[in-house]
mmCIF file of C-alpha atoms in Angstrom:
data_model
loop_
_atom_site.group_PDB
_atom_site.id
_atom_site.type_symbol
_atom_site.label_atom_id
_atom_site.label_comp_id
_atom_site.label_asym_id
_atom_site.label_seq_id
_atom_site.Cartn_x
_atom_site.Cartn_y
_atom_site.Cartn_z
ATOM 1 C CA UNK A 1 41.425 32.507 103.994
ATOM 2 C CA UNK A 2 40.924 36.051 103.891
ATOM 3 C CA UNK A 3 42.969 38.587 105.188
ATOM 4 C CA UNK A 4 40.404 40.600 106.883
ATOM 5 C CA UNK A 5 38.572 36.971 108.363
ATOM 6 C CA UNK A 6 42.407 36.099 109.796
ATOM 7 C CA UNK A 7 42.419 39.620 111.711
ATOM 8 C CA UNK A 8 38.532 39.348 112.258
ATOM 9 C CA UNK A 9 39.816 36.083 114.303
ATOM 10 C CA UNK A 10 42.970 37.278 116.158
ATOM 11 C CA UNK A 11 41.301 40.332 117.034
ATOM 12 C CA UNK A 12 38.528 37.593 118.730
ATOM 13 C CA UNK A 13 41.211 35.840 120.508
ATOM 14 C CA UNK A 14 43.257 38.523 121.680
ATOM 15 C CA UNK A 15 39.839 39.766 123.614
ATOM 16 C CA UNK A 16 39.449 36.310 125.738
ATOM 17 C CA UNK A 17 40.772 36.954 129.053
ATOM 18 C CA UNK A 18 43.706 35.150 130.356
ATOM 19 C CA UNK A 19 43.156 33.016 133.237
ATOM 20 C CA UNK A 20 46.005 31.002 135.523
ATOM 21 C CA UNK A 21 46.798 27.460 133.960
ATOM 22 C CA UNK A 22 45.793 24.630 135.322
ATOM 23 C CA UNK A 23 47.432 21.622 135.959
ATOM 24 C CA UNK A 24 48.285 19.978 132.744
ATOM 25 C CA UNK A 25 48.372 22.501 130.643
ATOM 26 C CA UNK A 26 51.323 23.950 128.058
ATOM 27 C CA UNK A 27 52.457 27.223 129.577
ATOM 28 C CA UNK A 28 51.621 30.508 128.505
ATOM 29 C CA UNK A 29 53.243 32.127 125.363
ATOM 30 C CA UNK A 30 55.937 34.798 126.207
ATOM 31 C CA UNK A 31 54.915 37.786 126.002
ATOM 32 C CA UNK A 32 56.195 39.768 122.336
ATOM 33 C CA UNK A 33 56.446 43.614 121.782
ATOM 34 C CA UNK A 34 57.900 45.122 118.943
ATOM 35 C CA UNK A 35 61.468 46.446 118.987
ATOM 36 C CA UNK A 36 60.975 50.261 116.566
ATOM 37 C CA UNK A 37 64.404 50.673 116.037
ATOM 38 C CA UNK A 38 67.429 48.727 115.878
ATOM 39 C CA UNK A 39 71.304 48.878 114.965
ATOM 40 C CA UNK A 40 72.991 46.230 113.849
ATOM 41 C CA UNK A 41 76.388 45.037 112.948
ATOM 42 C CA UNK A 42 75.790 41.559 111.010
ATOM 43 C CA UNK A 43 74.672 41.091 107.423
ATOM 44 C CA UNK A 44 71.161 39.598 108.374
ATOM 45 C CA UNK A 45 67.871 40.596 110.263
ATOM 46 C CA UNK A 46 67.137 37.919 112.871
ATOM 47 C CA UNK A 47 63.860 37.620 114.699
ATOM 48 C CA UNK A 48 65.242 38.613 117.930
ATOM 49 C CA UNK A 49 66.314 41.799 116.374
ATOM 50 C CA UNK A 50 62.489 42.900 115.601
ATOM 51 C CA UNK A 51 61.019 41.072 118.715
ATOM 52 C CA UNK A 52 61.728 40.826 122.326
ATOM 53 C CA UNK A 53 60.074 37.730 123.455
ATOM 54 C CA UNK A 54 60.583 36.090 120.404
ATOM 55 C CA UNK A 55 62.359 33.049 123.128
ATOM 56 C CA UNK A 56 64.042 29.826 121.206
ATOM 57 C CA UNK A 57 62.897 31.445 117.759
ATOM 58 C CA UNK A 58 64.998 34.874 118.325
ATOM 59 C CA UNK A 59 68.418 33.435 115.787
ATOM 60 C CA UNK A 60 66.226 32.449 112.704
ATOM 61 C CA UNK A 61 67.039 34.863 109.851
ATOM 62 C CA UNK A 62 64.253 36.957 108.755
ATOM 63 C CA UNK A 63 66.020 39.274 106.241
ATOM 64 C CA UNK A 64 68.952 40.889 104.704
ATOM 65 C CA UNK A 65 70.117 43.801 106.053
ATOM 66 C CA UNK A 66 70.760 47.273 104.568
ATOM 67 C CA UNK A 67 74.176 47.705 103.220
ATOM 68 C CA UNK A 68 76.788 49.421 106.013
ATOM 69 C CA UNK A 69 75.820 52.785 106.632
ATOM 70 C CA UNK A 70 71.783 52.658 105.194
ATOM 71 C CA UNK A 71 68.943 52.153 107.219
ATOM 72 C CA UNK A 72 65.902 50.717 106.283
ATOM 73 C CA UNK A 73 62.375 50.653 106.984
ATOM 74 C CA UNK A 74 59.462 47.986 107.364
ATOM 75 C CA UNK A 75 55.717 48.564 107.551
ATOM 76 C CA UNK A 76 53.090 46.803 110.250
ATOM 77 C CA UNK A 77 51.934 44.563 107.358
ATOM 78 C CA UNK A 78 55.239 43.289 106.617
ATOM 79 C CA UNK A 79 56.166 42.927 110.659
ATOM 80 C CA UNK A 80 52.524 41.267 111.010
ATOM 81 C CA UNK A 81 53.639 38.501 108.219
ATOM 82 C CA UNK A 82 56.758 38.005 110.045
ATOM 83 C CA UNK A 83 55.342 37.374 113.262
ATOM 84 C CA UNK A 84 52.462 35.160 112.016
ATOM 85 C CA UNK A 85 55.091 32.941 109.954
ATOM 86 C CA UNK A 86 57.203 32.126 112.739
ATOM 87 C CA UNK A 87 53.950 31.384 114.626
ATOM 88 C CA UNK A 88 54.561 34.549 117.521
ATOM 89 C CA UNK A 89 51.619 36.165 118.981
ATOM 90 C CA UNK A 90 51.933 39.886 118.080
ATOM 91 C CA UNK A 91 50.320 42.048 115.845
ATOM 92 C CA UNK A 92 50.173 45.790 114.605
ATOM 93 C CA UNK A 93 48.801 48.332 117.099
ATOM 94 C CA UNK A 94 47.811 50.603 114.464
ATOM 95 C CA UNK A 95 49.059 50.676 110.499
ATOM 96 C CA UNK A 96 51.764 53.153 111.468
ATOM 97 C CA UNK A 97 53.494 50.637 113.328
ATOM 98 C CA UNK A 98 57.157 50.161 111.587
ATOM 99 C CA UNK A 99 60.601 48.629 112.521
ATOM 100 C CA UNK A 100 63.700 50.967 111.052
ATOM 101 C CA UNK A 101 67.312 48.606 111.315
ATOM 102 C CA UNK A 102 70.145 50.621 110.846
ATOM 103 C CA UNK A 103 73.405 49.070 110.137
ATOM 104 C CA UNK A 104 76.564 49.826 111.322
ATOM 105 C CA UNK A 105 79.664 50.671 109.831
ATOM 106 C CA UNK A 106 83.178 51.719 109.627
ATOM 107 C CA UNK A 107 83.798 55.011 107.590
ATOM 108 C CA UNK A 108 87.248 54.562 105.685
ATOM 109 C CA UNK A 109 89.158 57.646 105.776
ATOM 110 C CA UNK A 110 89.731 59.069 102.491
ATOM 111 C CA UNK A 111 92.858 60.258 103.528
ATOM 112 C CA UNK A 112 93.714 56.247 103.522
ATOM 113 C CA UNK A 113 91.949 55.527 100.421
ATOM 114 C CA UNK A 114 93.912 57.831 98.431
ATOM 115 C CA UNK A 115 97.487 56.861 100.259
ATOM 116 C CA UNK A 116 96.549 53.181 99.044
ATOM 117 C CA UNK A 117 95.731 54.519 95.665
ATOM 118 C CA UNK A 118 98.900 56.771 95.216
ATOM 119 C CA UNK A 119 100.816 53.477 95.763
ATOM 120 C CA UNK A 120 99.020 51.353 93.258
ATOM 121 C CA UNK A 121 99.768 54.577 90.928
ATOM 122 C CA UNK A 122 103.299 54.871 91.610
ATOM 123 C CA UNK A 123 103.455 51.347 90.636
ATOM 124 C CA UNK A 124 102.133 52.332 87.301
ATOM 125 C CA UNK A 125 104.509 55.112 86.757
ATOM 126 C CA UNK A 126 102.777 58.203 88.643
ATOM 127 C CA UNK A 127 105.176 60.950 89.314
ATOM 128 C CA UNK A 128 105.811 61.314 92.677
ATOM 129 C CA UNK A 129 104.703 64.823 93.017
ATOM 130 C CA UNK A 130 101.177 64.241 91.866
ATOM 131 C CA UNK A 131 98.086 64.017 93.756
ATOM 132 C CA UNK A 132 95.276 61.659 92.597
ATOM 133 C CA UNK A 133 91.680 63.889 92.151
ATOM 134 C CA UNK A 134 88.780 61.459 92.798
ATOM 135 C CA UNK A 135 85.595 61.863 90.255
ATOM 136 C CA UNK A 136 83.611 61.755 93.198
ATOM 137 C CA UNK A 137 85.001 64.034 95.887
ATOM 138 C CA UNK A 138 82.710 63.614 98.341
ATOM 139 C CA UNK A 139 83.336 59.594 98.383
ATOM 140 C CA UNK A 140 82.119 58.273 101.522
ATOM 141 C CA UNK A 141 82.758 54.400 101.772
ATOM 142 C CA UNK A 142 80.863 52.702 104.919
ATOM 143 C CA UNK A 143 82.516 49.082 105.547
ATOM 144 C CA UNK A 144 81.072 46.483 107.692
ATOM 145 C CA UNK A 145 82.881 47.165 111.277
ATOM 146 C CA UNK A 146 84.293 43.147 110.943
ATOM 147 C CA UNK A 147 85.791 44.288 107.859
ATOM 148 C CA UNK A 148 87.776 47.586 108.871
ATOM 149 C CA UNK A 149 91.208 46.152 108.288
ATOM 150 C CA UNK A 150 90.464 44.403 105.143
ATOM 151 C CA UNK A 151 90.301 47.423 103.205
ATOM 152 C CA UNK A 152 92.442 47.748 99.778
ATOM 153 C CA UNK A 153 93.070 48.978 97.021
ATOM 154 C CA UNK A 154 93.435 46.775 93.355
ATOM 155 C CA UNK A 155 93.532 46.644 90.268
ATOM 156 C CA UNK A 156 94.611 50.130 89.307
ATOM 157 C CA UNK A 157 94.682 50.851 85.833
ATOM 158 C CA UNK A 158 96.511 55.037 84.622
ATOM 159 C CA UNK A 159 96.853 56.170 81.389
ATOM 160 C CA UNK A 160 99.895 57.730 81.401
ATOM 161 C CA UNK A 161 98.580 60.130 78.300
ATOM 162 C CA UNK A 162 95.998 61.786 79.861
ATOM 163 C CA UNK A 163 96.405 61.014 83.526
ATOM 164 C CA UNK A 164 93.436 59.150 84.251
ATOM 165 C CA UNK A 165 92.874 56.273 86.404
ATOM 166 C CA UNK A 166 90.624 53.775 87.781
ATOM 167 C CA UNK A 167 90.771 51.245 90.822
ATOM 168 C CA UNK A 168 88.794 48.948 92.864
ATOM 169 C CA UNK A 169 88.754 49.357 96.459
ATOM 170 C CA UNK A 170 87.809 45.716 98.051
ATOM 171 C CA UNK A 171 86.983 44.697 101.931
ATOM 172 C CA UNK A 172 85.879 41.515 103.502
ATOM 173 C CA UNK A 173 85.846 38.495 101.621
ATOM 174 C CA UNK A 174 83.169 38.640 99.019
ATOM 175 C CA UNK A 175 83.398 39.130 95.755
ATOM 176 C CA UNK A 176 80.248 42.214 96.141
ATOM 177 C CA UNK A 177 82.175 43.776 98.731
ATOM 178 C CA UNK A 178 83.983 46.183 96.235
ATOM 179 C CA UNK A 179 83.436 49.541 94.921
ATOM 180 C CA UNK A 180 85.184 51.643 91.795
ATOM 181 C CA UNK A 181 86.767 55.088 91.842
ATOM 182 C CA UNK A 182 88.003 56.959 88.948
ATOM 183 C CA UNK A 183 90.007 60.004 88.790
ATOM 184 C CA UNK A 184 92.867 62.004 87.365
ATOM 185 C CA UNK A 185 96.236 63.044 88.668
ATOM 186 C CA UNK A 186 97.548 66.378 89.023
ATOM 187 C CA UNK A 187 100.848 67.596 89.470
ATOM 188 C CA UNK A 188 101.447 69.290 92.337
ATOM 189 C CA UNK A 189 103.926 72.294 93.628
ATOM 190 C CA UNK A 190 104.614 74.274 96.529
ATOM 191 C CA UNK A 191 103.692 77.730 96.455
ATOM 192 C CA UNK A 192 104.478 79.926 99.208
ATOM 193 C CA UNK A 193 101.343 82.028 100.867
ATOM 194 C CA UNK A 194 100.776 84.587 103.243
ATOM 195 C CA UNK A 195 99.344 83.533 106.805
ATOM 196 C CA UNK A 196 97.147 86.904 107.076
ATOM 197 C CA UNK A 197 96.161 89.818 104.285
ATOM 198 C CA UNK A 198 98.524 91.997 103.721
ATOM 199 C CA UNK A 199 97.488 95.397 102.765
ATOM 200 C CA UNK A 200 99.083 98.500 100.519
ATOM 201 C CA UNK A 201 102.753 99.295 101.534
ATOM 202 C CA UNK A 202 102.886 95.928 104.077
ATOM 203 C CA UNK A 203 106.424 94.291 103.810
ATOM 204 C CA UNK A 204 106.244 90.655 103.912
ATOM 205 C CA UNK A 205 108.629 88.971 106.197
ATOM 206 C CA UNK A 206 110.257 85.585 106.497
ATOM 207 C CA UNK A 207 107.245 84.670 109.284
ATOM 208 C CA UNK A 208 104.331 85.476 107.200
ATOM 209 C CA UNK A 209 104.940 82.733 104.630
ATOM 210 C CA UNK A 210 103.540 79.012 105.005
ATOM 211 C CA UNK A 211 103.601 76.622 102.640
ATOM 212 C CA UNK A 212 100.608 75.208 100.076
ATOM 213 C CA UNK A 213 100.395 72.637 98.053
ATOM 214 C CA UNK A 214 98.812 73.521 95.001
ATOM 215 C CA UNK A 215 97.839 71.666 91.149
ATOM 216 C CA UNK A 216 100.623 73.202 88.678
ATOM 217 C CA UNK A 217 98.135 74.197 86.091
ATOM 218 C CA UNK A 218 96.191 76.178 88.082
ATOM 219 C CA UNK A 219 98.643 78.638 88.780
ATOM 220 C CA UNK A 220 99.208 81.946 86.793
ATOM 221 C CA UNK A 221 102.496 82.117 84.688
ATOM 222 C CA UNK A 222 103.530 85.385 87.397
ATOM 223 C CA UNK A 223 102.666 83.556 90.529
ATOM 224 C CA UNK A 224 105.768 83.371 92.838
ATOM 225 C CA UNK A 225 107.031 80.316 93.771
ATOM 226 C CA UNK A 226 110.244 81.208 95.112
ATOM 227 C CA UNK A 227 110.069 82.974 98.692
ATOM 228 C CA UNK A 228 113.322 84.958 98.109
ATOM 229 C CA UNK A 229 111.214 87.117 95.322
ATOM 230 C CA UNK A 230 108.295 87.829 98.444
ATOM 231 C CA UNK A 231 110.789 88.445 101.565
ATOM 232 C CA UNK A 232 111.299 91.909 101.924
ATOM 233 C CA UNK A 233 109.325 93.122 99.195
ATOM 234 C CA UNK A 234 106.157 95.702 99.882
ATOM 235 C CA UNK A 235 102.680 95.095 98.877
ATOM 236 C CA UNK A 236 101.491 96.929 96.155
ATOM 237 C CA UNK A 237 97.805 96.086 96.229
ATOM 238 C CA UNK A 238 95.565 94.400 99.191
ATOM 239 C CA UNK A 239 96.650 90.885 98.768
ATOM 240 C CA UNK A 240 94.807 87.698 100.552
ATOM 241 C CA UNK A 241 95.887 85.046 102.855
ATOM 242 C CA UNK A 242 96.359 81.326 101.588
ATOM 243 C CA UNK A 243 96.677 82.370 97.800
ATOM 244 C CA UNK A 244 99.599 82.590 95.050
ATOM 245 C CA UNK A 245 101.272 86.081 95.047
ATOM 246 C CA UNK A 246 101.790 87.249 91.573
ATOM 247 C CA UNK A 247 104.825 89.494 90.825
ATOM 248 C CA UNK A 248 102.830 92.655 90.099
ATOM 249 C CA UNK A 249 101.336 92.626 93.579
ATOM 250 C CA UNK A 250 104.541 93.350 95.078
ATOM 251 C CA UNK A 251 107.557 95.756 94.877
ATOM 252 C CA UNK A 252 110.147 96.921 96.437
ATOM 253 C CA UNK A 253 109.804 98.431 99.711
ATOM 254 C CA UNK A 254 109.472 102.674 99.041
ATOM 255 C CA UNK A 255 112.667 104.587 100.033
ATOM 256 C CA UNK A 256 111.809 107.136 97.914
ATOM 257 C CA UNK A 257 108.287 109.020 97.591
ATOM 258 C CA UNK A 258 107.357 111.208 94.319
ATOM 259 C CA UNK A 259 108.228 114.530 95.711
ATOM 260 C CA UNK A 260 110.646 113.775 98.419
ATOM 261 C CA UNK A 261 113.793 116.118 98.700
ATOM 262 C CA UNK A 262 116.772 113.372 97.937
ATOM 263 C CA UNK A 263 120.352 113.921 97.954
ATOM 264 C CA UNK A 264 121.779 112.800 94.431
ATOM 265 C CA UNK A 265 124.918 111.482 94.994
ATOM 266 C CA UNK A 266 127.975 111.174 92.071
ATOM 267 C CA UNK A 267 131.207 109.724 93.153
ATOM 268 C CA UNK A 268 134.176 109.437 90.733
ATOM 269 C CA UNK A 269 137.726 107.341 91.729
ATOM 270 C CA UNK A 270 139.109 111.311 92.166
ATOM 271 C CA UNK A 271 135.984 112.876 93.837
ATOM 272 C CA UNK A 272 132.658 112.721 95.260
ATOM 273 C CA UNK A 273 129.692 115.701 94.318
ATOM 274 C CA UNK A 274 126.067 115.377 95.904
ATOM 275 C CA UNK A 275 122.863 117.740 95.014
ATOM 276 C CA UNK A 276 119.897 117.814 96.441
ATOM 277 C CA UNK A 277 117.055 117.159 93.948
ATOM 278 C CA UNK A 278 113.572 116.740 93.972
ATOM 279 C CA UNK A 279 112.041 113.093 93.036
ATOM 280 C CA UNK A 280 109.741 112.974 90.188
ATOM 281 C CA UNK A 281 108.736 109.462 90.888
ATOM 282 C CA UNK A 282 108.715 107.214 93.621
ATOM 283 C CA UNK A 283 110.650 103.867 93.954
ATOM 284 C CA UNK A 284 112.596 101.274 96.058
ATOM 285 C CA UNK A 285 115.930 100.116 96.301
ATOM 286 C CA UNK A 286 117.442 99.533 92.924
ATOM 287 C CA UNK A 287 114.872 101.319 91.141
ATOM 288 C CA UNK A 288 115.997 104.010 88.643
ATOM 289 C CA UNK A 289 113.652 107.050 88.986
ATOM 290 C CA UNK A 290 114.066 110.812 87.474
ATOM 291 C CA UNK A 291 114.699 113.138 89.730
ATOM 292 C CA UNK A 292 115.102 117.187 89.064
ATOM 293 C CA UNK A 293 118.218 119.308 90.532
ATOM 294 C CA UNK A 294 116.424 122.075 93.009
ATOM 295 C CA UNK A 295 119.137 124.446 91.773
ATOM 296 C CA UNK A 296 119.011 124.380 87.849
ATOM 297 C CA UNK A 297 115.606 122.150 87.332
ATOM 298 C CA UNK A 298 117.704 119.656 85.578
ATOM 299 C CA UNK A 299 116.518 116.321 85.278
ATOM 300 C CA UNK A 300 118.532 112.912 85.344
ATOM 301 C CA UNK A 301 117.881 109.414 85.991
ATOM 302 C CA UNK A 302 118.958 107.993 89.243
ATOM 303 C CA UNK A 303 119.245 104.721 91.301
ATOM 304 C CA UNK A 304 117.943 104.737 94.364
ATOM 305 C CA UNK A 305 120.332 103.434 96.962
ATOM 306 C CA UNK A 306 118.822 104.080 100.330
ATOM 307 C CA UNK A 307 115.957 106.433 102.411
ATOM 308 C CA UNK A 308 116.309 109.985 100.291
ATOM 309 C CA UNK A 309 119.469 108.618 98.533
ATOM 310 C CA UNK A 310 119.856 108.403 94.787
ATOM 311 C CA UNK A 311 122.850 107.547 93.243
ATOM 312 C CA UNK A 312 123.823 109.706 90.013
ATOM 313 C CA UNK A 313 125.960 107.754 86.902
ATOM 314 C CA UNK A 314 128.679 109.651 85.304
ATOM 315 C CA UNK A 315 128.128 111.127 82.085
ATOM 316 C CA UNK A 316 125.485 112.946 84.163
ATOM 317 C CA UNK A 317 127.340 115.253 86.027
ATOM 318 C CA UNK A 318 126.221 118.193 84.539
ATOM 319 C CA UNK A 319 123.078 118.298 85.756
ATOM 320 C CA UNK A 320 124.798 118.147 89.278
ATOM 321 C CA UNK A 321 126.108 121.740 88.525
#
């Protein structure tokens, strides 16, 4: 029979009226619509999910569903196939007519899928201080909800030469229910980082510092990792928040300004002789800068010591005089 003769004819009956039955007659059909949309939880598409009024018929399977997570759509021809196999009296309003199931799911963290990895890789001989990089960072892995705390991680396999690995993370029972990561491992270390920028001349104090985690090899042979050599110190360029410090973006706070009038101090076990002097350059606590003697325009090398203090060396003096 032809398609178009089959809808020629259901079209035909669908425009008899309906009148009351009459004694002795098998009751009406139930009256089917079309569910459009539908979530789901369970691994099949059952005729109840499509239809309401689908009655005694509603548990028979129809279809599988989309895996956890997907949706998927089906067209008025397919529905009209559906409903004319399992003998229910509905059919398409118009070709646009369509079912979409989604399918419901559990998103596993990927905080936990990497915890259950770095496990299976410390078994292997990870060092502890590495972090495992997955291939795919964006992983997203939907689970069926009844499966949410059957979630693992197997069979992980690390090449201890070149640090990469690959594992199987498994849920539910089947044997399909299983997906494969890859990756590498990094070593990681913790680098202290400022909370906030810090701009030109800024001293960094004990509260501006957190803590980051960070992959070894990225880091710059200069970047600080000890927060004794940034507390205290003075910034000598703009420096942002949440990365490495290097050692040339910081000094020692300025005591001493090129051009400041410092006293130049010399002290001997028998007696003490101080100048005043001019500084040629500028520089912090413990720097040695040159600094020229107001009086004869003399110029020696000093320590600075303090705020417009420099501390002169003996055999120096002379330039004291």
């Amino acid at each position: 029979m032809k398609l178009s003769t089959l809808l020629l004819g259901i079209s035909l009956l669908a425009a008899v009226p309906a009148h009351a039955g009459t004694e002795g007659e098998a009751p009406a059909a139930p009256f089917v619509t079309l569910n459009p949309e539908v979530t789901i939880s369970d691994g099949v598409i059952r005729l109840g999910d499509i239809f309401l009024g689908a009655g005694d018929k509603a548990d028979r399977t129809v279809a599988y569903s989309p895996r956890p997570g997907k949706r998927a759509e089906f067209d008025a021809r397919w529905l009209y196939r559906v409903a004319r196999a399992h003998g229910l009296e509905w059919r398409p309003g118009s070709k646009s007519d369509r079912l979409v199931v989604v399918r419901e799911s559990h998103v596993v963290p990927l905080g936990d899928i990497k915890s259950m990895l770095h496990e299976g890789l410390l078994e292997q001989g990870a060092d502890p201080d590495s972090r495992a990089v997955l291939s795919n960072r964006d992983l997203t892995l939907h689970v069926p909800v009844d499966s949410a705390d059957r979630v693992g991680v197997h069979a992980v396999n690390l090449d201890a030469g070149t640090g990469r690995f690959s594992a199987v993370v498994a849920w539910g029972d089947g044997d399909d229910e299983r997906s494969r990561i890859t990756g590498r491992l990094e070593h990681m270390i913790d680098v202290p980082v400022l909370i906030s920028r810090k701009m030109s001349g800024d001293v960094i104090r004990e509260t501006d510092i957190k803590w980051l985690e960070l992959p070894q090899k990225r880091l710059s042979r200069n970047a600080i990792v000890d927060p004794a050599r940034l507390i205290g110190m003075a910034v000598r360029r703009t420096v942002s928040a949440g990365k490495p410090v290097a050692d040339n973006d910081v000094r020692r706070p300025l005591l001493v300004g090129k051009g400041d009038r410092v006293t130049m101090v010399l002290a001997t076990p028998q007696m003490q002789i101080t100048a005043v002097g001019r500084a040629i350059e500028e520089g912090g606590e413990g720097d040695t800068i040159s600094i020229a003697n107001t009086q004869t325009n003399k110029v020696v090398e000093g320590v600075v010591t303090g705020p417009g203090q420099v501390r002169i060396d003996a055999p120096v003096n002379l330039a004291m005089r």
